[in-house]
Amino acid sequence: MWVRAQPRLVRPRAELAIEPLPGPLQRAIWNAVGWKPHDLQRQVLLDQTRNVLTSAGRRAGKSQMGGYKLVGEAFRAQAQLEDLNLHRTRREYWIVGPEYSDAEKEFRVVWEVLKGLGFKFDKPGSYNNPNTGDMHISLFDGRFQIHAKSAKYPETLVGEGLSGVVMSEAAKLKPSVWLKYVRPTLADFRGWAFFGSTPEGRNWFYDLWTVGQDPTRFDWASYRAPSWVNPYVYRGGVDTELLDKFHEARRQSGRDGILELLESVETSRSVPIGIDPEIWSMFLDMSSESFNQEIAALFTEYVGRVFKDFDEEYHVTDQDYQPDWVTYACADYGFTNPFVWLLLQVDPHGERINILEEYYETGRDTQEAGRDIVSRGLAPRNCVGFYPDPAEPDRTKELASIVRIRPAGPGAVPIAGRVEWIRRFLKPVYSGLDLNHPEQAPRLTIHRRCRNMIREKGAYRYPELSGRASERSAAPENPMKKDDHTIEAFGRFVSGKFGSPWRRGIRNSKVRVGR
């Protein structure tokens, strides 16, 4: 029998739920302590979204963001002190890092700023001892508290409802730290979360970053920026186009390529004009893979990647159906492996392709998959044809009868040609313009709901090479038969539609689309 418990405390009123910290208050705090945030810090801290994730390179100022986010909460608690006393509750915040040393960076910012602003720390209750992990701030007789936590000891990640949490070096944490221990503690007060980290490949931190890029997720926002976004550390800035040229030179010819290109550009003391000397030094000291992750803050891992030009921030969009574009589909058959069907459109000039929808299911025979495709609206009447797997004509015939779309010839282009076509479509439409130029547009875009195609575009790889061969060869042999199901389907479309890439390129001529 369920027995209703007798209330012991007055529950917090709804108005004690956490609301976004007003921008004017934050600016007043910055002015009071003489802190001048750079552009990324200002944008992130003024973001009114409940959960904010920032993936940034080393020394980009992530710890300051987390620290100053907590500084503002001390002023909020001071303003709400009467209600907090009335309801006998408190504002509690955590800084959670893989180790205490990680959480200490944000904690140090909060401690020093609040101390400088004249806040009277509760004694006992306030401690700053990074060596033992004893890092706590208590104000207003315990009504406001900040605790540094180490995820190395998950048993410490329990407590009352939190009003907010800073996840320090979040990419190094296990996903269970957030999902199992921290996230439930934010429910009482609708508390906020701030994630700051450099990326660690495409792990759970990357998954959360993609959520923040989804405009339908109003409660999440995400940012990504390289180290040189911080002008106080990297005063020389970075010409990204020039840096990309050095990346390509190293990929093609190793250090010899760097030296050759260095001779053709303007330099000062052997440092290219337009690249901060510290950034240049790290570029030379680190591998491209390490530099791209730790400094450029890229999620993509470049070791053996087939489609190195694929950039999720550039090629993944929310572009939906365009009535004046031509609609096609393509397929890759499977049962144990996924059965794939892609619905896509080509612009009237044949210069741009947009992947609209994907069907990606295992354990489906042709008949079941066909019925699914029709029921999900992925076989519209205006679809002029689909490009099938040529190895299984019987399945093609069966599928065509269900979806009522005419199959097209897949062509006889080998895998290297299909890969080449996809690489070409990953290039911008207009050459000579900066990637972020308003008139710039990618030839290939993928709607963000096509999650499997986005994943496979980044995961598709060549076999590993050893020694100098890995520096010299971009394509030692065919890519591995792994993470290739949407690639196979789309490759059949571009090769079947446009033929051999070496016979008829899209760089210097438009590919016309006919019905």
Coordinates of C-alpha atoms in Angstrom, one line a residue:
M1 CA 0.0 0.0 0.0
W2 CA 1.3 3.4 -1.0
V3 CA 1.4 5.8 1.9
R4 CA 1.7 9.5 1.4
A5 CA 4.7 10.9 3.3
Q6 CA 4.2 13.8 5.6
P7 CA 6.0 16.9 4.3
R8 CA 8.9 17.9 6.4
L9 CA 10.1 21.0 4.4
V10 CA 8.4 23.6 2.3
R11 CA 9.2 22.7 -1.3
P12 CA 10.9 25.4 -3.4
R13 CA 8.5 27.6 -5.3
A14 CA 8.4 27.5 -9.1
E15 CA 10.0 31.0 -9.2
L16 CA 13.2 29.5 -7.7
A17 CA 13.8 27.5 -10.9
I18 CA 16.9 28.7 -12.7
E19 CA 16.4 31.3 -15.4
P20 CA 19.0 32.6 -17.8
L21 CA 21.4 35.1 -16.2
P22 CA 20.7 38.6 -17.6
G23 CA 23.3 39.9 -20.0
P24 CA 23.5 43.3 -18.3
L25 CA 24.4 41.7 -15.0
Q26 CA 27.1 39.6 -16.6
R27 CA 28.6 42.7 -18.4
A28 CA 28.5 44.6 -15.1
I29 CA 30.5 41.8 -13.4
W30 CA 33.1 41.8 -16.2
N31 CA 33.5 45.5 -15.9
A32 CA 33.8 45.4 -12.1
V33 CA 36.8 43.0 -12.3
G34 CA 38.3 44.4 -15.5
W35 CA 37.8 41.2 -17.5
K36 CA 37.5 41.6 -21.3
P37 CA 36.2 38.4 -22.8
H38 CA 37.0 37.7 -26.4
D39 CA 34.3 37.3 -29.0
L40 CA 33.7 33.5 -28.4
Q41 CA 33.6 33.9 -24.6
R42 CA 31.2 36.8 -24.9
Q43 CA 28.9 34.9 -27.2
V44 CA 28.9 31.7 -25.2
L45 CA 28.3 33.5 -21.8
L46 CA 25.5 35.6 -23.2
D47 CA 23.8 32.6 -24.7
Q48 CA 20.4 32.1 -23.0
T49 CA 20.1 28.4 -23.8
R50 CA 19.9 26.0 -20.9
N51 CA 22.6 23.6 -22.0
V52 CA 25.7 25.1 -23.8
L53 CA 28.6 23.1 -25.1
T54 CA 31.8 24.6 -26.3
S55 CA 34.4 22.5 -28.2
A56 CA 37.6 24.6 -28.5
G57 CA 41.3 24.3 -28.9
R58 CA 43.9 24.5 -26.1
R59 CA 44.2 28.0 -24.5
A60 CA 41.0 29.2 -26.1
G61 CA 39.6 30.3 -22.7
K62 CA 37.2 27.5 -21.9
S63 CA 38.0 27.6 -18.2
Q64 CA 37.3 31.3 -17.9
M65 CA 33.9 30.7 -19.5
G66 CA 33.0 28.0 -16.9
G67 CA 34.4 30.1 -14.1
Y68 CA 32.6 33.3 -15.0
K69 CA 29.3 31.5 -15.5
L70 CA 29.5 30.5 -11.9
V71 CA 30.5 34.0 -10.7
G72 CA 27.2 35.4 -11.9
E73 CA 25.3 32.8 -10.0
A74 CA 26.7 34.2 -6.7
F75 CA 25.0 37.5 -7.5
R76 CA 21.8 35.6 -8.3
A77 CA 21.8 33.8 -5.0
Q78 CA 22.5 37.1 -3.2
A79 CA 19.4 38.6 -4.8
Q80 CA 17.3 35.6 -4.0
L81 CA 18.6 35.2 -0.4
E82 CA 15.2 36.0 1.2
D83 CA 13.4 33.3 -0.8
L84 CA 16.2 30.8 -0.2
N85 CA 16.0 31.3 3.5
L86 CA 12.2 31.2 3.5
H87 CA 12.1 27.9 1.7
R88 CA 15.1 26.5 3.5
T89 CA 17.0 25.6 0.3
R90 CA 20.2 26.5 -1.3
R91 CA 21.9 27.1 -4.7
E92 CA 24.4 24.3 -5.2
Y93 CA 26.7 24.1 -8.2
W94 CA 29.3 21.5 -9.2
I95 CA 32.5 21.6 -11.3
V96 CA 33.0 18.1 -12.6
G97 CA 36.3 17.0 -14.2
P98 CA 38.0 13.7 -15.0
E99 CA 40.4 14.6 -12.1
Y100 CA 40.4 17.2 -9.4
S101 CA 43.2 19.0 -11.4
D102 CA 40.8 19.5 -14.3
A103 CA 38.0 21.0 -12.1
E104 CA 40.6 23.2 -10.4
K105 CA 41.0 25.4 -13.4
E106 CA 37.4 26.7 -13.3
F107 CA 37.4 26.7 -9.5
R108 CA 40.5 28.9 -9.4
V109 CA 38.7 31.5 -11.6
V110 CA 35.6 31.6 -9.4
W111 CA 37.6 31.7 -6.1
E112 CA 39.8 34.6 -7.2
V113 CA 37.0 36.6 -8.8
L114 CA 34.6 36.3 -5.9
K115 CA 37.4 37.0 -3.4
G116 CA 38.4 40.1 -5.4
L117 CA 34.8 41.3 -5.5
G118 CA 34.6 41.3 -1.7
F119 CA 32.4 38.3 -1.1
K120 CA 32.7 36.9 2.5
F121 CA 33.4 33.2 2.3
D122 CA 31.8 31.1 5.0
K123 CA 34.4 29.7 7.5
P124 CA 34.3 26.8 7.9
G125 CA 32.9 25.7 4.6
S126 CA 35.2 27.3 2.0
Y127 CA 38.5 25.6 1.1
N128 CA 40.9 25.8 -1.8
N129 CA 43.3 22.9 -1.6
P130 CA 43.9 21.4 -5.1
N131 CA 46.4 18.9 -3.7
T132 CA 43.8 17.1 -1.7
G133 CA 40.8 17.9 -3.9
D134 CA 39.2 19.9 -1.1
M135 CA 37.8 22.7 -3.1
H136 CA 34.5 24.3 -1.9
I137 CA 33.0 27.7 -1.8
S138 CA 30.2 28.5 0.6
L139 CA 28.4 31.9 0.9
F140 CA 25.5 33.4 2.8
D141 CA 25.6 30.7 5.6
G142 CA 25.6 27.9 3.1
R143 CA 22.8 29.2 0.9
F144 CA 25.2 29.3 -2.1
Q145 CA 27.7 26.5 -2.6
I146 CA 30.2 25.5 -5.3
H147 CA 32.0 22.1 -5.1
A148 CA 34.8 20.8 -7.3
K149 CA 34.2 17.1 -8.1
S150 CA 36.3 14.3 -9.7
A151 CA 34.6 11.8 -11.9
K152 CA 37.3 9.4 -10.8
Y153 CA 35.2 8.9 -7.7
P154 CA 31.6 8.6 -9.0
E155 CA 30.3 7.9 -5.4
T156 CA 30.9 11.6 -4.7
L157 CA 28.5 12.6 -7.6
V158 CA 25.4 12.3 -5.4
G159 CA 23.6 15.0 -3.5
E160 CA 20.7 17.4 -3.6
G161 CA 19.3 19.1 -6.6
L162 CA 21.8 21.2 -8.5
S163 CA 21.1 24.6 -10.0
G164 CA 23.9 24.3 -12.5
V165 CA 27.0 22.3 -13.4
V166 CA 30.3 22.9 -15.3
M167 CA 31.6 19.8 -17.0
S168 CA 35.3 20.4 -17.4
E169 CA 37.2 18.6 -20.1
A170 CA 33.9 16.9 -20.8
A171 CA 35.2 14.8 -23.8
K172 CA 37.4 12.9 -21.4
L173 CA 34.5 11.9 -19.2
K174 CA 32.5 8.7 -19.5
P175 CA 29.0 9.4 -20.8
S176 CA 27.6 7.8 -17.7
V177 CA 29.0 10.6 -15.6
W178 CA 26.6 13.0 -17.3
L179 CA 23.6 10.7 -18.0
K180 CA 23.6 8.6 -14.8
Y181 CA 25.0 10.9 -12.1
V182 CA 24.8 14.6 -13.1
R183 CA 21.8 15.0 -15.4
P184 CA 19.1 13.8 -12.9
T185 CA 20.4 16.2 -10.2
L186 CA 19.4 19.2 -12.5
A187 CA 15.7 18.3 -12.6
D188 CA 14.6 20.0 -9.3
F189 CA 15.5 23.5 -10.3
R190 CA 15.7 23.1 -14.1
G191 CA 19.4 23.6 -13.7
W192 CA 21.8 24.5 -16.5
A193 CA 24.9 22.7 -17.8
F194 CA 28.0 24.1 -19.4
F195 CA 30.4 21.7 -21.2
G196 CA 33.9 22.9 -22.1
S197 CA 36.5 20.6 -23.8
T198 CA 38.8 19.9 -26.6
P199 CA 37.4 17.1 -28.8
E200 CA 38.4 13.5 -28.4
G201 CA 37.3 12.1 -31.7
R202 CA 33.6 11.4 -32.3
N203 CA 32.6 10.2 -28.9
W204 CA 29.6 11.1 -26.7
F205 CA 30.8 14.7 -26.5
Y206 CA 30.6 14.9 -30.2
D207 CA 27.1 13.5 -30.1
L208 CA 26.0 16.2 -27.7
W209 CA 27.7 18.8 -29.9
T210 CA 25.5 17.6 -32.8
V211 CA 22.4 18.0 -30.6
G212 CA 23.4 21.6 -30.0
Q213 CA 23.6 22.1 -33.8
D214 CA 20.0 20.9 -34.2
P215 CA 17.7 24.0 -34.4
T216 CA 14.8 21.9 -33.1
R217 CA 16.6 21.3 -29.8
F218 CA 15.8 24.7 -28.2
D219 CA 17.4 23.5 -24.9
W220 CA 20.8 22.9 -26.4
A221 CA 23.4 25.1 -28.1
S222 CA 26.9 24.2 -29.2
Y223 CA 30.0 26.1 -30.4
R224 CA 33.3 25.0 -31.9
A225 CA 36.4 27.2 -32.3
P226 CA 40.2 26.7 -32.8
S227 CA 42.7 27.9 -30.3
W228 CA 43.5 31.0 -32.2
V229 CA 40.1 32.4 -31.4
N230 CA 41.8 33.8 -28.3
P231 CA 43.6 37.0 -29.4
Y232 CA 45.2 37.5 -26.0
V233 CA 47.3 34.3 -26.4
Y234 CA 47.6 34.1 -30.2
R235 CA 48.0 37.7 -31.1
G236 CA 49.1 37.0 -34.7
G237 CA 45.9 35.2 -35.6
V238 CA 45.7 32.6 -38.4
D239 CA 45.1 32.9 -42.1
T240 CA 43.1 29.6 -42.3
E241 CA 43.5 29.3 -46.1
L242 CA 47.2 29.6 -45.8
L243 CA 47.3 27.0 -43.0
D244 CA 45.2 24.7 -45.1
K245 CA 47.8 24.9 -47.9
F246 CA 50.5 23.8 -45.5
H247 CA 48.3 21.0 -44.3
E248 CA 47.9 19.8 -47.9
A249 CA 51.6 20.2 -48.6
R250 CA 52.5 18.0 -45.6
R251 CA 49.9 15.4 -46.6
Q252 CA 51.3 15.2 -50.1
S253 CA 55.0 15.4 -49.5
G254 CA 55.7 15.5 -45.7
R255 CA 58.2 18.1 -44.4
D256 CA 59.7 18.5 -47.9
G257 CA 56.3 19.9 -49.0
I258 CA 56.2 22.3 -46.1
L259 CA 59.7 23.6 -46.9
E260 CA 58.8 24.0 -50.6
L261 CA 55.7 26.0 -49.9
L262 CA 57.5 28.0 -47.2
E263 CA 59.8 29.3 -49.9
S264 CA 56.9 30.6 -52.0
V265 CA 55.1 32.6 -49.3
E266 CA 56.0 35.7 -47.4
T267 CA 57.8 35.0 -44.1
S268 CA 59.2 36.7 -41.1
R269 CA 62.0 34.7 -39.3
S270 CA 60.9 31.6 -41.1
V271 CA 57.3 32.0 -39.9
P272 CA 54.6 32.5 -42.6
I273 CA 53.1 36.0 -42.5
G274 CA 49.5 35.4 -41.3
I275 CA 50.1 32.5 -38.9
D276 CA 50.9 33.3 -35.3
P277 CA 54.4 32.0 -34.4
E278 CA 53.1 29.9 -31.5
I279 CA 50.5 28.2 -33.8
W280 CA 53.2 27.7 -36.4
S281 CA 55.5 26.1 -33.9
M282 CA 52.8 23.7 -32.8
F283 CA 51.9 22.9 -36.4
L284 CA 55.5 21.8 -37.0
D285 CA 55.9 19.9 -33.7
M286 CA 52.6 18.0 -33.9
S287 CA 51.2 15.5 -36.4
S288 CA 48.3 16.8 -38.5
E289 CA 45.9 14.6 -36.6
S290 CA 47.0 15.9 -33.2
F291 CA 47.1 19.5 -34.4
N292 CA 43.6 19.3 -35.9
Q293 CA 42.2 17.9 -32.6
E294 CA 44.0 19.7 -29.9
I295 CA 44.5 23.1 -31.6
A296 CA 42.0 23.4 -34.5
A297 CA 39.3 21.6 -32.3
L298 CA 38.1 19.4 -35.2
F299 CA 36.1 16.4 -34.5
T300 CA 37.2 14.7 -37.6
E301 CA 40.0 12.2 -37.3
Y302 CA 42.2 12.4 -40.4
V303 CA 44.1 9.1 -40.2
G304 CA 43.1 7.2 -43.3
R305 CA 40.0 9.1 -43.9
V306 CA 38.7 8.9 -47.4
F307 CA 36.7 12.1 -47.5
K308 CA 39.1 14.6 -45.8
D309 CA 37.1 17.6 -47.2
F310 CA 33.9 16.5 -45.4
D311 CA 33.1 19.2 -42.8
E312 CA 29.9 18.6 -40.8
E313 CA 29.6 22.3 -40.1
Y314 CA 29.7 23.1 -43.8
H315 CA 28.0 20.1 -45.5
V316 CA 25.2 19.3 -43.0
T317 CA 22.3 21.6 -43.3
D318 CA 18.5 21.9 -42.8
Q319 CA 17.7 22.4 -46.5
D320 CA 14.5 20.6 -47.2
Y321 CA 12.7 19.8 -50.5
Q322 CA 13.2 22.2 -53.3
P323 CA 10.3 22.2 -55.8
D324 CA 12.5 23.2 -58.8
W325 CA 15.1 20.5 -58.2
V326 CA 15.0 17.0 -59.7
T327 CA 14.3 14.1 -57.2
Y328 CA 16.1 10.8 -57.3
A329 CA 16.8 7.8 -55.1
C330 CA 19.6 5.2 -54.7
A331 CA 19.9 1.9 -52.9
D332 CA 22.3 -0.5 -51.3
Y333 CA 20.7 -3.9 -50.5
G334 CA 21.3 -5.7 -47.2
F335 CA 19.7 -7.8 -44.5
T336 CA 22.4 -8.6 -42.0
N337 CA 24.0 -5.4 -43.2
P338 CA 21.7 -2.3 -43.4
F339 CA 19.3 -2.0 -46.3
V340 CA 19.9 1.6 -47.5
W341 CA 17.7 3.9 -49.5
L342 CA 18.6 7.6 -50.0
L343 CA 16.2 10.2 -51.3
L344 CA 18.1 13.1 -52.9
Q345 CA 17.7 16.1 -55.2
V346 CA 19.9 17.7 -57.9
D347 CA 19.6 21.3 -58.8
P348 CA 18.6 22.4 -62.3
H349 CA 22.2 23.0 -63.3
G350 CA 23.6 19.7 -62.1
E351 CA 26.0 21.5 -59.8
R352 CA 24.5 20.7 -56.4
I353 CA 23.1 17.7 -54.6
N354 CA 21.1 17.6 -51.4
I355 CA 20.5 14.3 -49.5
L356 CA 17.0 14.7 -48.1
E357 CA 16.2 11.5 -46.3
E358 CA 17.7 8.1 -45.5
Y359 CA 16.3 4.6 -44.9
Y360 CA 18.9 2.6 -42.9
E361 CA 17.5 -0.7 -41.4
T362 CA 18.8 -4.2 -40.7
G363 CA 16.8 -7.4 -40.7
R364 CA 14.6 -6.3 -43.7
D365 CA 14.2 -8.3 -46.9
T366 CA 13.4 -6.4 -50.1
Q367 CA 9.6 -6.6 -49.7
E368 CA 9.7 -5.4 -46.1
A369 CA 12.1 -2.6 -46.9
G370 CA 10.1 -1.5 -49.9
R371 CA 6.9 -1.3 -47.8
D372 CA 8.8 0.7 -45.2
I373 CA 10.1 3.1 -47.8
V374 CA 6.6 3.7 -49.2
S375 CA 5.0 4.1 -45.8
R376 CA 7.6 6.7 -44.7
G377 CA 7.0 8.8 -47.8
L378 CA 10.5 8.1 -49.3
A379 CA 9.2 7.1 -52.7
P380 CA 7.4 10.3 -53.9
R381 CA 5.7 10.4 -57.3
N382 CA 8.0 13.0 -58.6
C383 CA 11.1 10.7 -58.1
V384 CA 12.3 10.2 -61.6
G385 CA 14.4 7.0 -61.0
F386 CA 16.5 5.1 -58.5
Y387 CA 20.0 3.8 -58.8
P388 CA 20.2 0.2 -57.5
D389 CA 22.9 -2.4 -56.6
P390 CA 23.8 -3.9 -60.0
A391 CA 24.8 -7.2 -58.4
E392 CA 21.2 -8.2 -57.5
P393 CA 18.9 -7.5 -60.5
D394 CA 16.1 -9.7 -59.0
R395 CA 15.9 -7.6 -55.9
T396 CA 15.9 -4.4 -58.0
K397 CA 12.9 -5.7 -60.0
E398 CA 11.1 -6.6 -56.8
L399 CA 11.8 -3.3 -55.2
A400 CA 10.8 -1.3 -58.3
S401 CA 7.4 -3.0 -58.3
I402 CA 6.8 -2.0 -54.7
V403 CA 8.0 1.6 -54.7
R404 CA 6.7 2.2 -58.3
I405 CA 9.9 4.0 -59.4
R406 CA 11.8 3.1 -62.5
P407 CA 15.4 1.7 -61.8
A408 CA 18.2 3.4 -63.7
G409 CA 21.5 2.0 -64.9
P410 CA 24.1 2.2 -62.2
G411 CA 27.0 2.4 -64.6
A412 CA 30.3 0.5 -64.5
V413 CA 32.6 3.0 -62.7
P414 CA 35.0 1.2 -60.2
I415 CA 35.1 2.2 -56.5
A416 CA 38.0 4.7 -57.1
G417 CA 35.8 6.6 -59.6
R418 CA 32.8 6.7 -57.3
V419 CA 35.0 8.0 -54.5
E420 CA 36.5 10.6 -56.8
W421 CA 33.0 11.8 -57.7
I422 CA 32.0 12.2 -54.1
R423 CA 35.3 14.1 -53.4
R424 CA 34.5 16.5 -56.2
F425 CA 31.0 17.2 -54.9
L426 CA 32.5 17.9 -51.5
K427 CA 34.3 20.9 -53.0
P428 CA 32.6 24.4 -53.1
V429 CA 30.5 25.5 -56.0
Y430 CA 32.4 28.7 -56.5
S431 CA 36.2 28.6 -56.4
G432 CA 38.3 31.4 -55.0
L433 CA 35.8 32.4 -52.3
D434 CA 36.4 31.9 -48.6
L435 CA 34.5 28.9 -47.1
N436 CA 32.2 31.2 -45.1
H437 CA 31.6 33.7 -47.9
P438 CA 27.8 34.4 -48.2
E439 CA 27.8 33.5 -51.9
Q440 CA 29.7 30.3 -51.2
A441 CA 27.8 27.0 -51.3
P442 CA 28.8 23.3 -51.0
R443 CA 28.1 21.1 -54.0
L444 CA 27.0 18.3 -51.6
T445 CA 24.7 18.9 -48.6
I446 CA 23.2 16.3 -46.3
H447 CA 20.2 17.0 -44.1
R448 CA 21.0 16.6 -40.5
R449 CA 18.3 14.0 -40.0
C450 CA 20.4 11.6 -42.2
R451 CA 22.5 10.6 -39.2
N452 CA 23.9 7.4 -40.6
M453 CA 25.2 9.0 -43.8
I454 CA 26.8 11.8 -41.8
R455 CA 28.5 9.2 -39.6
E456 CA 29.7 7.1 -42.5
K457 CA 31.1 10.1 -44.4
G458 CA 33.4 10.8 -41.5
A459 CA 34.2 7.1 -40.7
Y460 CA 34.9 5.8 -44.2
R461 CA 38.6 4.8 -44.2
Y462 CA 41.5 3.3 -46.1
P463 CA 43.5 0.5 -44.6
E464 CA 46.3 1.6 -42.3
L465 CA 49.8 2.1 -43.8
S466 CA 53.1 2.0 -42.0
G467 CA 56.2 4.0 -42.4
R468 CA 56.9 6.6 -45.1
A469 CA 54.1 5.2 -47.3
S470 CA 51.5 6.8 -45.1
E471 CA 53.0 10.2 -45.7
R472 CA 53.2 9.8 -49.5
S473 CA 50.1 8.0 -50.5
A474 CA 46.6 9.4 -50.1
A475 CA 44.9 6.3 -51.5
P476 CA 47.0 3.1 -51.2
E477 CA 44.1 0.8 -52.3
N478 CA 40.4 0.6 -52.1
P479 CA 38.7 1.7 -48.9
M480 CA 37.8 -0.8 -46.3
K481 CA 34.4 -2.6 -46.5
K482 CA 33.2 -0.9 -43.4
D483 CA 31.0 2.1 -42.7
D484 CA 30.3 2.2 -46.4
H485 CA 26.6 1.4 -46.9
T486 CA 25.3 4.9 -47.6
I487 CA 28.6 5.6 -49.5
E488 CA 27.9 2.6 -51.8
A489 CA 24.4 3.8 -52.5
F490 CA 25.3 7.4 -53.2
G491 CA 28.4 6.3 -55.2
R492 CA 26.1 4.4 -57.5
F493 CA 24.0 7.5 -58.1
V494 CA 26.8 9.9 -58.9
S495 CA 28.6 7.4 -61.2
G496 CA 25.5 6.1 -62.8
K497 CA 24.2 9.6 -63.4
F498 CA 27.4 11.4 -64.4
G499 CA 29.6 8.6 -65.8
S500 CA 33.4 8.4 -65.3
P501 CA 34.8 11.4 -63.4
W502 CA 38.0 11.4 -65.5
R503 CA 36.0 11.5 -68.7
R504 CA 33.7 14.2 -67.7
G505 CA 34.6 16.4 -64.7
I506 CA 32.5 18.9 -62.8
R507 CA 35.4 21.3 -62.0
N508 CA 35.3 23.1 -65.3
S509 CA 32.0 22.1 -66.8
K510 CA 28.5 21.9 -65.7
V511 CA 26.9 18.5 -65.5
R512 CA 23.4 18.7 -67.0
V513 CA 20.5 16.9 -65.4
G514 CA 18.0 15.3 -67.7
R515 CA 14.9 13.4 -66.9

